[in-house]
Amino acid sequence: MPRASRSTSRFTLFAEAALAALVVVCPLALGGAAPWLLWPLVTLSGAAAVLAAVGARRQGQSLRVPLLAVPLAVGAGLCAAQLVPLPAIALEVLSPEAAALREFALVPLGLERARPISLDPSATWRELAKHLSYLLAFLAAVQVCRARGSRERLLAAVALTGAGLAVVGWGHALLGVKSLFGVMPWEHAQPPLVTPFGNPNHLAGFLGLASTVGVGLAFTRRHQSRALPYALAAGASGLGVVMTLSRGGIAFFVFGQALLALLLLRRRHGSGEGASPVWARSAAALLGLLAVLMVGAYSVADGLWAEARTANSVEKLRQSKVALWPMMAEAARAFPLLGMGRGAFEAAFPRYQSEPNPNTFTHPENGVLQAAAELGALGLVLLAVAVWGFLRLLRREGLETLDFAALAGVAALALHDVFDFSLELPACAVAALVVLGAVARPRERASEDPAWCLKPSARVMVLGPVLTAVALVALIPGRHRLGDAEAELVTHVTSGASAQEVHARGLALVDRHPADYLLYRLMASAHAARGREGAGEALALVNRALYLAPLDASSHRVAARALLALGRSGQGFLEYRLAHEAGDTSVLLGEAVPQAQTLASLRVLTPEVPATAVRLLDALVNTPGRVELALEYAHWARAHFAGQPEVAALWGREARLRIVQGDLAAAEAAWGEVERLAPDALDTYLLRAEVLRAQGRREEALQSLERLLARFPGNVALSFQLASQQLDAGLTRRARDTLQALAPFITDYAQRARLLSLEAACLEREGLLSRALERRQTAARLVPGADASFAVARTQEALRRYDAAARSVHEGMRHLPTNARAEARAWAARLEAAERERVESRRKTLTDDPRAAELEYLLRGHPDEDGEARDAR
């Protein structure tokens, strides 16, 4: 072996450069989320490990393997074990859930080959590559950081990278740029501080680690001129943490600073010495950082206060991500031995989701649950070993101030991951491992070093290239991502491909991602589009989707369509109701109610929520030709929800239906029930006024509404009804006064549009048609619709602006179903005929006029009543 050299080998310096490149590149690659990052991650970490081993051999040094390397190495081994295809018997023993998925979903589709434990093998292949890369990077950092200069340069790379990210965020904020570098908008995120990190919690974790390391570097500099850059970097990163508005990031960053101060204070008392210059500088630096944080908090006080209000009580905390932990713990308990597969949480978790949520959960956002769910009980053992190894480092003798700062920063980041998943992405993970490697470096007295010692023999030297090669090979099957598969199949479905083509491609994608419910649902929707012919196949596929995601509303909707096509209406409408209960708020009114033709169907549709029954009844009332069915449904709903407050609303709807039918006795009886159930409600008084008006007692109804307005000034519904009745009674001026008093209380476009429509009706009564037209046109722009456009057309027709009226009718027709446009087409045809007749009559009149100049003016084109140039030739 070559003689040991005191100088650092150039191979070690190259390894240091590779590690520094990793520290910088990973945050820039969208905070480690960029799909292409894994290739440079594996390459650079492998190169660093190989170069560090060569450098150790050149310098005659042994290779040290700290205890913290064990969880990384065993974790990689577990990932590999989860990827081994197993026969059905072995799979049932090691992972009953994976075996059940194979038997229920895959075998009937012809996918009978042996399956691994992982429910998303592609993701586990990527995690295998990441674990090996982390192991190689950590071991390389341990070896490189033997040299003090290399150690400080690597830690400086972490600190300065954090400061650089903070400066980038400030630049975006100062320029008011919301997209990254002005060219890359965030699609699913709106970070308060725009940097390559899309997740502000991850950014806060990285900046917190960088700031704490920067504080440690500033402490170790004897000269202020050399300490100043690191102090500024620490302050910049700390200020960046505050500006992310991440509650957890800020809290654990402050915890990290408090832990650092505690460790330094303990070291001072342990030494039995008075205040040293280092301690004085440390206290001054921490106080300075505290001042920077206070300034930052003041500058974003409004945002911080808004974030604080979202978690200012125990109940609100229970409704946050913490409330999801029991559900995720249940998912972990389903895979007790070897887990669901590293990286498979996104694909596997919907099977165990017990509460509807519009978001997709890619991680549990809790490091303990992450390990338990994806690696099983062995994952928890590895997590315990990692904690033990960290505590041994913390209790290690001879630690320097910089070491304490590094450990405090990593501890804060790790504890933050109890509420986040920063360490699941390479940016924070690589930085934390490099920082830990700097602390876990071999000590001068090797005999006291709590680590395994390996001689850099040929066998050991070849291990690095072998692990790098394995990681690179793992990235080949790992290139298939869940989102890409879903997007590919969506493209097939939306491009008009046949159901057979979608099915064939879907099977290939399911073979790669067997636990992704969306792939099954997309295939089912393609078959469901064929009607009765494809309904059976659609139902079989959507049952698999619902097995994997019982709360997927869209799958229930597809199942409903297939069942209705097969004539199984009861089950079909039940699926519509389940889709509603799973979070699809539009399915009942938009798709289910129009197809429900009987009371039995409506009863199946109705969930045990009276307010939903009221909305269903409103939908029936507003559908022409369904009044009788609405009355039947109202009678059933009243009996079904008897004793609940919403029953009064059901009685009210029935009363209004009876008024429309002209059954005034029944309407008054229904109003009596409303009065009994809700005697003091405003709607009760309004309904009474409607009943009085229908009975011909208009003056009494009007007086009751005017008395109510004195009790409820500014009430929108009351004011609108009063204005309508005043207008019907011919009290135009009083109606306009009522509307004018209501104007300050209008809160949305729909109310503004109705106000303008009523004002237009008043103006029409007064003969001010042009002013009425202006209001109706404004109302139609605020709330476009068939009724609004037709109202504009009627006013234009009254003004004899037939051409403009015809255009308004055509505009309103766009909002009508195709089968309901016949009457509107006839109206438009009459208006166009009237316009032609008017133009011809005017042409004839002007032609008979001997004044040729006017005739020439007509033939060139002139403005008509609408102010538009028209060719009269």
mmCIF file of N, CA, C and O in Angstrom, residues 481-566:
data_model
loop_
_atom_site.group_PDB
_atom_site.id
_atom_site.type_symbol
_atom_site.label_atom_id
_atom_site.label_comp_id
_atom_site.label_asym_id
_atom_site.label_seq_id
_atom_site.Cartn_x
_atom_site.Cartn_y
_atom_site.Cartn_z
ATOM 1 N N ARG A 481 -43.596 6.154 -14.826
ATOM 2 C CA ARG A 481 -44.202 6.860 -13.694
ATOM 3 C C ARG A 481 -45.721 6.765 -13.756
ATOM 4 O O ARG A 481 -46.324 6.695 -14.828
ATOM 5 N N LEU A 482 -46.316 6.818 -12.576
ATOM 6 C CA LEU A 482 -47.762 6.690 -12.445
ATOM 7 C C LEU A 482 -48.487 7.774 -13.236
ATOM 8 O O LEU A 482 -49.409 7.494 -14.003
ATOM 9 N N GLY A 483 -48.064 9.025 -13.059
ATOM 10 C CA GLY A 483 -48.729 10.130 -13.744
ATOM 11 C C GLY A 483 -48.623 10.034 -15.250
ATOM 12 O O GLY A 483 -49.572 10.365 -15.975
ATOM 13 N N ASP A 484 -47.470 9.567 -15.746
ATOM 14 C CA ASP A 484 -47.309 9.424 -17.192
ATOM 15 C C ASP A 484 -48.245 8.359 -17.747
ATOM 16 O O ASP A 484 -48.823 8.522 -18.831
ATOM 17 N N ALA A 485 -48.394 7.264 -17.028
ATOM 18 C CA ALA A 485 -49.297 6.204 -17.473
ATOM 19 C C ALA A 485 -50.737 6.702 -17.524
ATOM 20 O O ALA A 485 -51.473 6.436 -18.489
ATOM 21 N N GLU A 486 -51.143 7.418 -16.499
ATOM 22 C CA GLU A 486 -52.508 7.957 -16.478
ATOM 23 C C GLU A 486 -52.722 8.937 -17.621
ATOM 24 O O GLU A 486 -53.762 8.905 -18.296
ATOM 25 N N ALA A 487 -51.756 9.835 -17.838
ATOM 26 C CA ALA A 487 -51.896 10.817 -18.921
ATOM 27 C C ALA A 487 -51.953 10.129 -20.281
ATOM 28 O O ALA A 487 -52.718 10.540 -21.168
ATOM 29 N N GLU A 488 -51.162 9.075 -20.456
ATOM 30 C CA GLU A 488 -51.171 8.348 -21.730
ATOM 31 C C GLU A 488 -52.533 7.719 -21.997
ATOM 32 O O GLU A 488 -53.069 7.804 -23.115
ATOM 33 N N LEU A 489 -53.110 7.098 -20.986
ATOM 34 C CA LEU A 489 -54.405 6.446 -21.193
ATOM 35 C C LEU A 489 -55.524 7.484 -21.359
ATOM 36 O O LEU A 489 -56.468 7.253 -22.126
ATOM 37 N N VAL A 490 -55.424 8.603 -20.656
ATOM 38 C CA VAL A 490 -56.400 9.677 -20.859
ATOM 39 C C VAL A 490 -56.361 10.163 -22.300
ATOM 40 O O VAL A 490 -57.399 10.414 -22.927
ATOM 41 N N THR A 491 -55.162 10.280 -22.863
ATOM 42 C CA THR A 491 -55.029 10.701 -24.259
ATOM 43 C C THR A 491 -55.689 9.705 -25.193
ATOM 44 O O THR A 491 -56.366 10.093 -26.168
ATOM 45 N N HIS A 492 -55.532 8.421 -24.922
ATOM 46 C CA HIS A 492 -56.192 7.401 -25.746
ATOM 47 C C HIS A 492 -57.706 7.539 -25.690
ATOM 48 O O HIS A 492 -58.389 7.445 -26.712
ATOM 49 N N VAL A 493 -58.226 7.775 -24.482
ATOM 50 C CA VAL A 493 -59.680 7.862 -24.327
ATOM 51 C C VAL A 493 -60.228 9.105 -25.022
ATOM 52 O O VAL A 493 -61.230 9.057 -25.740
ATOM 53 N N THR A 494 -59.578 10.250 -24.812
ATOM 54 C CA THR A 494 -60.087 11.515 -25.361
ATOM 55 C C THR A 494 -59.816 11.673 -26.854
ATOM 56 O O THR A 494 -60.460 12.497 -27.504
ATOM 57 N N SER A 495 -58.883 10.903 -27.394
ATOM 58 C CA SER A 495 -58.571 11.033 -28.819
ATOM 59 C C SER A 495 -59.533 10.261 -29.706
ATOM 60 O O SER A 495 -59.402 10.297 -30.936
ATOM 61 N N GLY A 496 -60.473 9.558 -29.108
ATOM 62 C CA GLY A 496 -61.457 8.817 -29.888
ATOM 63 C C GLY A 496 -61.027 7.410 -30.250
ATOM 64 O O GLY A 496 -61.624 6.800 -31.149
ATOM 65 N N ALA A 497 -60.018 6.883 -29.583
ATOM 66 C CA ALA A 497 -59.598 5.510 -29.854
ATOM 67 C C ALA A 497 -60.714 4.544 -29.481
ATOM 68 O O ALA A 497 -61.539 4.817 -28.599
ATOM 69 N N SER A 498 -60.740 3.408 -30.138
ATOM 70 C CA SER A 498 -61.784 2.424 -29.867
ATOM 71 C C SER A 498 -61.598 1.833 -28.477
ATOM 72 O O SER A 498 -60.504 1.871 -27.892
ATOM 73 N N ALA A 499 -62.687 1.263 -27.964
ATOM 74 C CA ALA A 499 -62.626 0.670 -26.626
ATOM 75 C C ALA A 499 -61.625 -0.481 -26.583
ATOM 76 O O ALA A 499 -60.945 -0.688 -25.571
ATOM 77 N N GLN A 500 -61.493 -1.207 -27.697
ATOM 78 C CA GLN A 500 -60.529 -2.318 -27.728
ATOM 79 C C GLN A 500 -59.096 -1.799 -27.641
ATOM 80 O O GLN A 500 -58.247 -2.391 -26.951
ATOM 81 N N GLU A 501 -58.816 -0.692 -28.344
ATOM 82 C CA GLU A 501 -57.470 -0.122 -28.283
ATOM 83 C C GLU A 501 -57.159 0.402 -26.878
ATOM 84 O O GLU A 501 -56.059 0.203 -26.355
ATOM 85 N N VAL A 502 -58.140 1.088 -26.278
ATOM 86 C CA VAL A 502 -57.948 1.579 -24.918
ATOM 87 C C VAL A 502 -57.737 0.418 -23.955
ATOM 88 O O VAL A 502 -56.867 0.467 -23.070
ATOM 89 N N HIS A 503 -58.499 -0.641 -24.148
ATOM 90 C CA HIS A 503 -58.385 -1.811 -23.264
ATOM 91 C C HIS A 503 -57.010 -2.449 -23.386
ATOM 92 O O HIS A 503 -56.372 -2.790 -22.365
ATOM 93 N N ALA A 504 -56.530 -2.613 -24.613
ATOM 94 C CA ALA A 504 -55.230 -3.255 -24.811
ATOM 95 C C ALA A 504 -54.110 -2.418 -24.198
ATOM 96 O O ALA A 504 -53.220 -2.957 -23.518
ATOM 97 N N ARG A 505 -54.144 -1.119 -24.428
ATOM 98 C CA ARG A 505 -53.090 -0.277 -23.853
ATOM 99 C C ARG A 505 -53.226 -0.198 -22.338
ATOM 100 O O ARG A 505 -52.234 -0.176 -21.602
ATOM 101 N N GLY A 506 -54.453 -0.179 -21.860
ATOM 102 C CA GLY A 506 -54.683 -0.130 -20.424
ATOM 103 C C GLY A 506 -54.146 -1.355 -19.722
ATOM 104 O O GLY A 506 -53.583 -1.259 -18.620
ATOM 105 N N LEU A 507 -54.284 -2.532 -20.317
ATOM 106 C CA LEU A 507 -53.754 -3.750 -19.700
ATOM 107 C C LEU A 507 -52.234 -3.681 -19.560
ATOM 108 O O LEU A 507 -51.675 -4.101 -18.539
ATOM 109 N N ALA A 508 -51.563 -3.145 -20.585
ATOM 110 C CA ALA A 508 -50.105 -3.024 -20.498
ATOM 111 C C ALA A 508 -49.700 -2.073 -19.376
ATOM 112 O O ALA A 508 -48.730 -2.326 -18.648
ATOM 113 N N LEU A 509 -50.449 -0.995 -19.208
ATOM 114 C CA LEU A 509 -50.131 -0.040 -18.146
ATOM 115 C C LEU A 509 -50.495 -0.596 -16.775
ATOM 116 O O LEU A 509 -49.791 -0.359 -15.791
ATOM 117 N N VAL A 510 -51.585 -1.342 -16.692
ATOM 118 C CA VAL A 510 -51.957 -1.981 -15.419
ATOM 119 C C VAL A 510 -50.910 -2.992 -15.005
ATOM 120 O O VAL A 510 -50.618 -3.160 -13.810
ATOM 121 N N ASP A 511 -50.310 -3.675 -15.956
ATOM 122 C CA ASP A 511 -49.261 -4.631 -15.638
ATOM 123 C C ASP A 511 -48.078 -3.948 -14.953
ATOM 124 O O ASP A 511 -47.409 -4.541 -14.102
ATOM 125 N N ARG A 512 -47.829 -2.667 -15.287
ATOM 126 C CA ARG A 512 -46.751 -1.908 -14.640
ATOM 127 C C ARG A 512 -47.203 -1.302 -13.323
ATOM 128 O O ARG A 512 -46.430 -1.226 -12.373
ATOM 129 N N HIS A 513 -48.451 -0.842 -13.271
ATOM 130 C CA HIS A 513 -48.962 -0.141 -12.086
ATOM 131 C C HIS A 513 -50.258 -0.829 -11.633
ATOM 132 O O HIS A 513 -51.351 -0.294 -11.830
ATOM 133 N N PRO A 514 -50.166 -1.997 -11.044
ATOM 134 C CA PRO A 514 -51.376 -2.780 -10.762
ATOM 135 C C PRO A 514 -52.308 -2.157 -9.740
ATOM 136 O O PRO A 514 -53.485 -2.515 -9.697
ATOM 137 N N ALA A 515 -51.839 -1.232 -8.910
ATOM 138 C CA ALA A 515 -52.694 -0.664 -7.853
ATOM 139 C C ALA A 515 -53.274 0.683 -8.225
ATOM 140 O O ALA A 515 -53.929 1.313 -7.389
ATOM 141 N N ASP A 516 -53.093 1.136 -9.451
ATOM 142 C CA ASP A 516 -53.597 2.449 -9.859
ATOM 143 C C ASP A 516 -55.046 2.315 -10.321
ATOM 144 O O ASP A 516 -55.324 1.837 -11.426
ATOM 145 N N TYR A 517 -55.968 2.752 -9.489
ATOM 146 C CA TYR A 517 -57.392 2.612 -9.801
ATOM 147 C C TYR A 517 -57.792 3.393 -11.040
ATOM 148 O O TYR A 517 -58.729 3.016 -11.764
ATOM 149 N N LEU A 518 -57.110 4.495 -11.326
ATOM 150 C CA LEU A 518 -57.518 5.346 -12.435
ATOM 151 C C LEU A 518 -57.383 4.629 -13.773
ATOM 152 O O LEU A 518 -58.187 4.850 -14.691
ATOM 153 N N LEU A 519 -56.411 3.751 -13.912
ATOM 154 C CA LEU A 519 -56.254 3.016 -15.159
ATOM 155 C C LEU A 519 -57.463 2.111 -15.411
ATOM 156 O O LEU A 519 -57.968 2.031 -16.542
ATOM 157 N N TYR A 520 -57.934 1.442 -14.389
ATOM 158 C CA TYR A 520 -59.128 0.591 -14.529
ATOM 159 C C TYR A 520 -60.354 1.442 -14.867
ATOM 160 O O TYR A 520 -61.176 1.057 -15.707
ATOM 161 N N ARG A 521 -60.467 2.600 -14.192
ATOM 162 C CA ARG A 521 -61.632 3.447 -14.451
ATOM 163 C C ARG A 521 -61.644 4.005 -15.871
ATOM 164 O O ARG A 521 -62.692 4.090 -16.512
ATOM 165 N N LEU A 522 -60.476 4.370 -16.380
ATOM 166 C CA LEU A 522 -60.410 4.897 -17.742
ATOM 167 C C LEU A 522 -60.805 3.828 -18.757
ATOM 168 O O LEU A 522 -61.513 4.105 -19.730
ATOM 169 N N MET A 523 -60.345 2.599 -18.545
ATOM 170 C CA MET A 523 -60.778 1.516 -19.435
ATOM 171 C C MET A 523 -62.288 1.307 -19.330
ATOM 172 O O MET A 523 -62.974 1.093 -20.338
ATOM 173 N N ALA A 524 -62.813 1.373 -18.115
ATOM 174 C CA ALA A 524 -64.255 1.191 -17.919
ATOM 175 C C ALA A 524 -65.048 2.284 -18.611
ATOM 176 O O ALA A 524 -66.084 2.016 -19.231
ATOM 177 N N SER A 525 -64.567 3.536 -18.532
ATOM 178 C CA SER A 525 -65.303 4.624 -19.179
ATOM 179 C C SER A 525 -65.321 4.456 -20.688
ATOM 180 O O SER A 525 -66.314 4.804 -21.347
ATOM 181 N N ALA A 526 -64.235 3.928 -21.266
ATOM 182 C CA ALA A 526 -64.219 3.689 -22.713
ATOM 183 C C ALA A 526 -65.255 2.648 -23.101
ATOM 184 O O ALA A 526 -65.942 2.789 -24.125
ATOM 185 N N HIS A 527 -65.390 1.602 -22.296
ATOM 186 C CA HIS A 527 -66.415 0.580 -22.587
ATOM 187 C C HIS A 527 -67.814 1.121 -22.311
ATOM 188 O O HIS A 527 -68.764 0.796 -23.049
ATOM 189 N N ALA A 528 -67.979 1.923 -21.272
ATOM 190 C CA ALA A 528 -69.308 2.459 -20.944
ATOM 191 C C ALA A 528 -69.827 3.354 -22.050
ATOM 192 O O ALA A 528 -71.053 3.472 -22.248
ATOM 193 N N ALA A 529 -68.944 4.008 -22.797
ATOM 194 C CA ALA A 529 -69.371 4.888 -23.891
ATOM 195 C C ALA A 529 -70.030 4.111 -25.023
ATOM 196 O O ALA A 529 -70.716 4.705 -25.861
ATOM 197 N N ARG A 530 -69.869 2.790 -25.046
ATOM 198 C CA ARG A 530 -70.495 1.966 -26.089
ATOM 199 C C ARG A 530 -71.941 1.632 -25.766
ATOM 200 O O ARG A 530 -72.621 0.971 -26.548
ATOM 201 N N GLY A 531 -72.422 2.073 -24.604
ATOM 202 C CA GLY A 531 -73.804 1.796 -24.229
ATOM 203 C C GLY A 531 -73.983 0.399 -23.697
ATOM 204 O O GLY A 531 -73.101 -0.154 -23.023
ATOM 205 N N ARG A 532 -75.129 -0.199 -24.033
ATOM 206 C CA ARG A 532 -75.440 -1.523 -23.482
ATOM 207 C C ARG A 532 -74.426 -2.573 -23.929
ATOM 208 O O ARG A 532 -74.125 -3.510 -23.190
ATOM 209 N N GLU A 533 -73.874 -2.408 -25.114
ATOM 210 C CA GLU A 533 -72.947 -3.392 -25.648
ATOM 211 C C GLU A 533 -71.688 -3.513 -24.789
ATOM 212 O O GLU A 533 -71.166 -4.614 -24.589
ATOM 213 N N GLY A 534 -71.197 -2.383 -24.274
ATOM 214 C CA GLY A 534 -69.972 -2.421 -23.476
ATOM 215 C C GLY A 534 -70.209 -2.299 -21.990
ATOM 216 O O GLY A 534 -69.234 -2.192 -21.217
ATOM 217 N N ALA A 535 -71.477 -2.294 -21.561
ATOM 218 C CA ALA A 535 -71.774 -2.055 -20.149
ATOM 219 C C ALA A 535 -71.235 -3.160 -19.247
ATOM 220 O O ALA A 535 -70.746 -2.896 -18.149
ATOM 221 N N GLY A 536 -71.314 -4.417 -19.701
ATOM 222 C CA GLY A 536 -70.834 -5.515 -18.866
ATOM 223 C C GLY A 536 -69.340 -5.429 -18.616
ATOM 224 O O GLY A 536 -68.878 -5.581 -17.476
ATOM 225 N N GLU A 537 -68.573 -5.177 -19.678
ATOM 226 C CA GLU A 537 -67.126 -5.041 -19.523
ATOM 227 C C GLU A 537 -66.782 -3.831 -18.666
ATOM 228 O O GLU A 537 -65.871 -3.865 -17.833
ATOM 229 N N ALA A 538 -67.537 -2.742 -18.872
ATOM 230 C CA ALA A 538 -67.298 -1.537 -18.071
ATOM 231 C C ALA A 538 -67.538 -1.806 -16.594
ATOM 232 O O ALA A 538 -66.776 -1.366 -15.728
ATOM 233 N N LEU A 539 -68.593 -2.544 -16.304
ATOM 234 C CA LEU A 539 -68.921 -2.828 -14.909
ATOM 235 C C LEU A 539 -67.840 -3.691 -14.265
ATOM 236 O O LEU A 539 -67.466 -3.471 -13.105
ATOM 237 N N ALA A 540 -67.326 -4.665 -14.994
ATOM 238 C CA ALA A 540 -66.270 -5.518 -14.442
ATOM 239 C C ALA A 540 -65.015 -4.705 -14.125
ATOM 240 O O ALA A 540 -64.373 -4.901 -13.084
ATOM 241 N N LEU A 541 -64.660 -3.780 -15.011
ATOM 242 C CA LEU A 541 -63.456 -2.976 -14.794
ATOM 243 C C LEU A 541 -63.658 -1.945 -13.696
ATOM 244 O O LEU A 541 -62.765 -1.706 -12.876
ATOM 245 N N VAL A 542 -64.833 -1.335 -13.657
ATOM 246 C CA VAL A 542 -65.042 -0.301 -12.648
ATOM 247 C C VAL A 542 -65.163 -0.914 -11.256
ATOM 248 O O VAL A 542 -64.861 -0.253 -10.249
ATOM 249 N N ASN A 543 -65.570 -2.160 -11.166
ATOM 250 C CA ASN A 543 -65.558 -2.839 -9.869
ATOM 251 C C ASN A 543 -64.140 -2.963 -9.332
ATOM 252 O O ASN A 543 -63.902 -2.853 -8.118
ATOM 253 N N ARG A 544 -63.176 -3.183 -10.218
ATOM 254 C CA ARG A 544 -61.780 -3.215 -9.785
ATOM 255 C C ARG A 544 -61.314 -1.832 -9.345
ATOM 256 O O ARG A 544 -60.571 -1.707 -8.362
ATOM 257 N N ALA A 545 -61.750 -0.812 -10.080
ATOM 258 C CA ALA A 545 -61.390 0.553 -9.682
ATOM 259 C C ALA A 545 -61.943 0.877 -8.302
ATOM 260 O O ALA A 545 -61.262 1.486 -7.465
ATOM 261 N N LEU A 546 -63.174 0.459 -8.030
ATOM 262 C CA LEU A 546 -63.783 0.732 -6.730
ATOM 263 C C LEU A 546 -63.182 -0.140 -5.630
ATOM 264 O O LEU A 546 -63.179 0.255 -4.464
ATOM 265 N N TYR A 547 -62.670 -1.295 -5.985
ATOM 266 C CA TYR A 547 -61.950 -2.115 -5.005
ATOM 267 C C TYR A 547 -60.686 -1.395 -4.553
ATOM 268 O O TYR A 547 -60.323 -1.419 -3.374
ATOM 269 N N LEU A 548 -60.027 -0.716 -5.496
ATOM 270 C CA LEU A 548 -58.786 -0.016 -5.188
ATOM 271 C C LEU A 548 -59.015 1.388 -4.648
ATOM 272 O O LEU A 548 -58.136 1.931 -3.975
ATOM 273 N N ALA A 549 -60.166 1.979 -4.947
ATOM 274 C CA ALA A 549 -60.471 3.334 -4.453
ATOM 275 C C ALA A 549 -61.970 3.421 -4.198
ATOM 276 O O ALA A 549 -62.726 3.923 -5.037
ATOM 277 N N PRO A 550 -62.425 2.924 -3.061
ATOM 278 C CA PRO A 550 -63.879 2.899 -2.792
ATOM 279 C C PRO A 550 -64.530 4.274 -2.799
ATOM 280 O O PRO A 550 -65.737 4.374 -3.013
ATOM 281 N N LEU A 551 -63.761 5.328 -2.582
ATOM 282 C CA LEU A 551 -64.333 6.662 -2.500
ATOM 283 C C LEU A 551 -64.094 7.488 -3.758
ATOM 284 O O LEU A 551 -64.194 8.710 -3.725
ATOM 285 N N ASP A 552 -63.794 6.834 -4.862
ATOM 286 C CA ASP A 552 -63.606 7.564 -6.114
ATOM 287 C C ASP A 552 -64.970 7.868 -6.730
ATOM 288 O O ASP A 552 -65.658 6.966 -7.216
ATOM 289 N N ALA A 553 -65.354 9.122 -6.705
ATOM 290 C CA ALA A 553 -66.684 9.514 -7.170
ATOM 291 C C ALA A 553 -66.871 9.225 -8.656
ATOM 292 O O ALA A 553 -67.946 8.791 -9.087
ATOM 293 N N SER A 554 -65.844 9.459 -9.452
ATOM 294 C CA SER A 554 -65.982 9.239 -10.898
ATOM 295 C C SER A 554 -66.202 7.769 -11.218
ATOM 296 O O SER A 554 -66.934 7.436 -12.166
ATOM 297 N N SER A 555 -65.590 6.880 -10.454
ATOM 298 C CA SER A 555 -65.821 5.446 -10.676
ATOM 299 C C SER A 555 -67.265 5.081 -10.370
ATOM 300 O O SER A 555 -67.892 4.284 -11.085
ATOM 301 N N HIS A 556 -67.827 5.653 -9.313
ATOM 302 C CA HIS A 556 -69.240 5.393 -9.015
ATOM 303 C C HIS A 556 -70.132 5.917 -10.139
ATOM 304 O O HIS A 556 -71.149 5.296 -10.472
ATOM 305 N N ARG A 557 -69.750 7.040 -10.725
ATOM 306 C CA ARG A 557 -70.553 7.595 -11.816
ATOM 307 C C ARG A 557 -70.506 6.669 -13.031
ATOM 308 O O ARG A 557 -71.532 6.423 -13.679
ATOM 309 N N VAL A 558 -69.315 6.153 -13.368
ATOM 310 C CA VAL A 558 -69.197 5.217 -14.483
ATOM 311 C C VAL A 558 -69.998 3.951 -14.196
ATOM 312 O O VAL A 558 -70.684 3.407 -15.076
ATOM 313 N N ALA A 559 -69.945 3.473 -12.955
ATOM 314 C CA ALA A 559 -70.727 2.288 -12.592
ATOM 315 C C ALA A 559 -72.216 2.547 -12.751
ATOM 316 O O ALA A 559 -72.968 1.679 -13.222
ATOM 317 N N ALA A 560 -72.666 3.750 -12.389
ATOM 318 C CA ALA A 560 -74.085 4.084 -12.531
ATOM 319 C C ALA A 560 -74.511 4.046 -13.988
ATOM 320 O O ALA A 560 -75.576 3.511 -14.335
ATOM 321 N N ARG A 561 -73.694 4.607 -14.866
ATOM 322 C CA ARG A 561 -74.042 4.602 -16.290
ATOM 323 C C ARG A 561 -74.125 3.181 -16.838
ATOM 324 O O ARG A 561 -75.043 2.841 -17.609
ATOM 325 N N ALA A 562 -73.168 2.341 -16.444
ATOM 326 C CA ALA A 562 -73.185 0.963 -16.924
ATOM 327 C C ALA A 562 -74.409 0.212 -16.414
ATOM 328 O O ALA A 562 -75.057 -0.536 -17.163
ATOM 329 N N LEU A 563 -74.748 0.404 -15.155
ATOM 330 C CA LEU A 563 -75.902 -0.295 -14.585
ATOM 331 C C LEU A 563 -77.210 0.176 -15.222
ATOM 332 O O LEU A 563 -78.102 -0.636 -15.482
ATOM 333 N N LEU A 564 -77.342 1.463 -15.468
ATOM 334 C CA LEU A 564 -78.549 1.961 -16.123
ATOM 335 C C LEU A 564 -78.648 1.421 -17.544
ATOM 336 O O LEU A 564 -79.755 1.113 -18.026
ATOM 337 N N ALA A 565 -77.499 1.314 -18.230
ATOM 338 C CA ALA A 565 -77.524 0.755 -19.583
ATOM 339 C C ALA A 565 -77.964 -0.703 -19.573
ATOM 340 O O ALA A 565 -78.577 -1.179 -20.543
ATOM 341 N N LEU A 566 -77.670 -1.396 -18.496
ATOM 342 C CA LEU A 566 -78.084 -2.793 -18.369
ATOM 343 C C LEU A 566 -79.505 -2.931 -17.831
ATOM 344 O O LEU A 566 -79.980 -4.050 -17.631
#
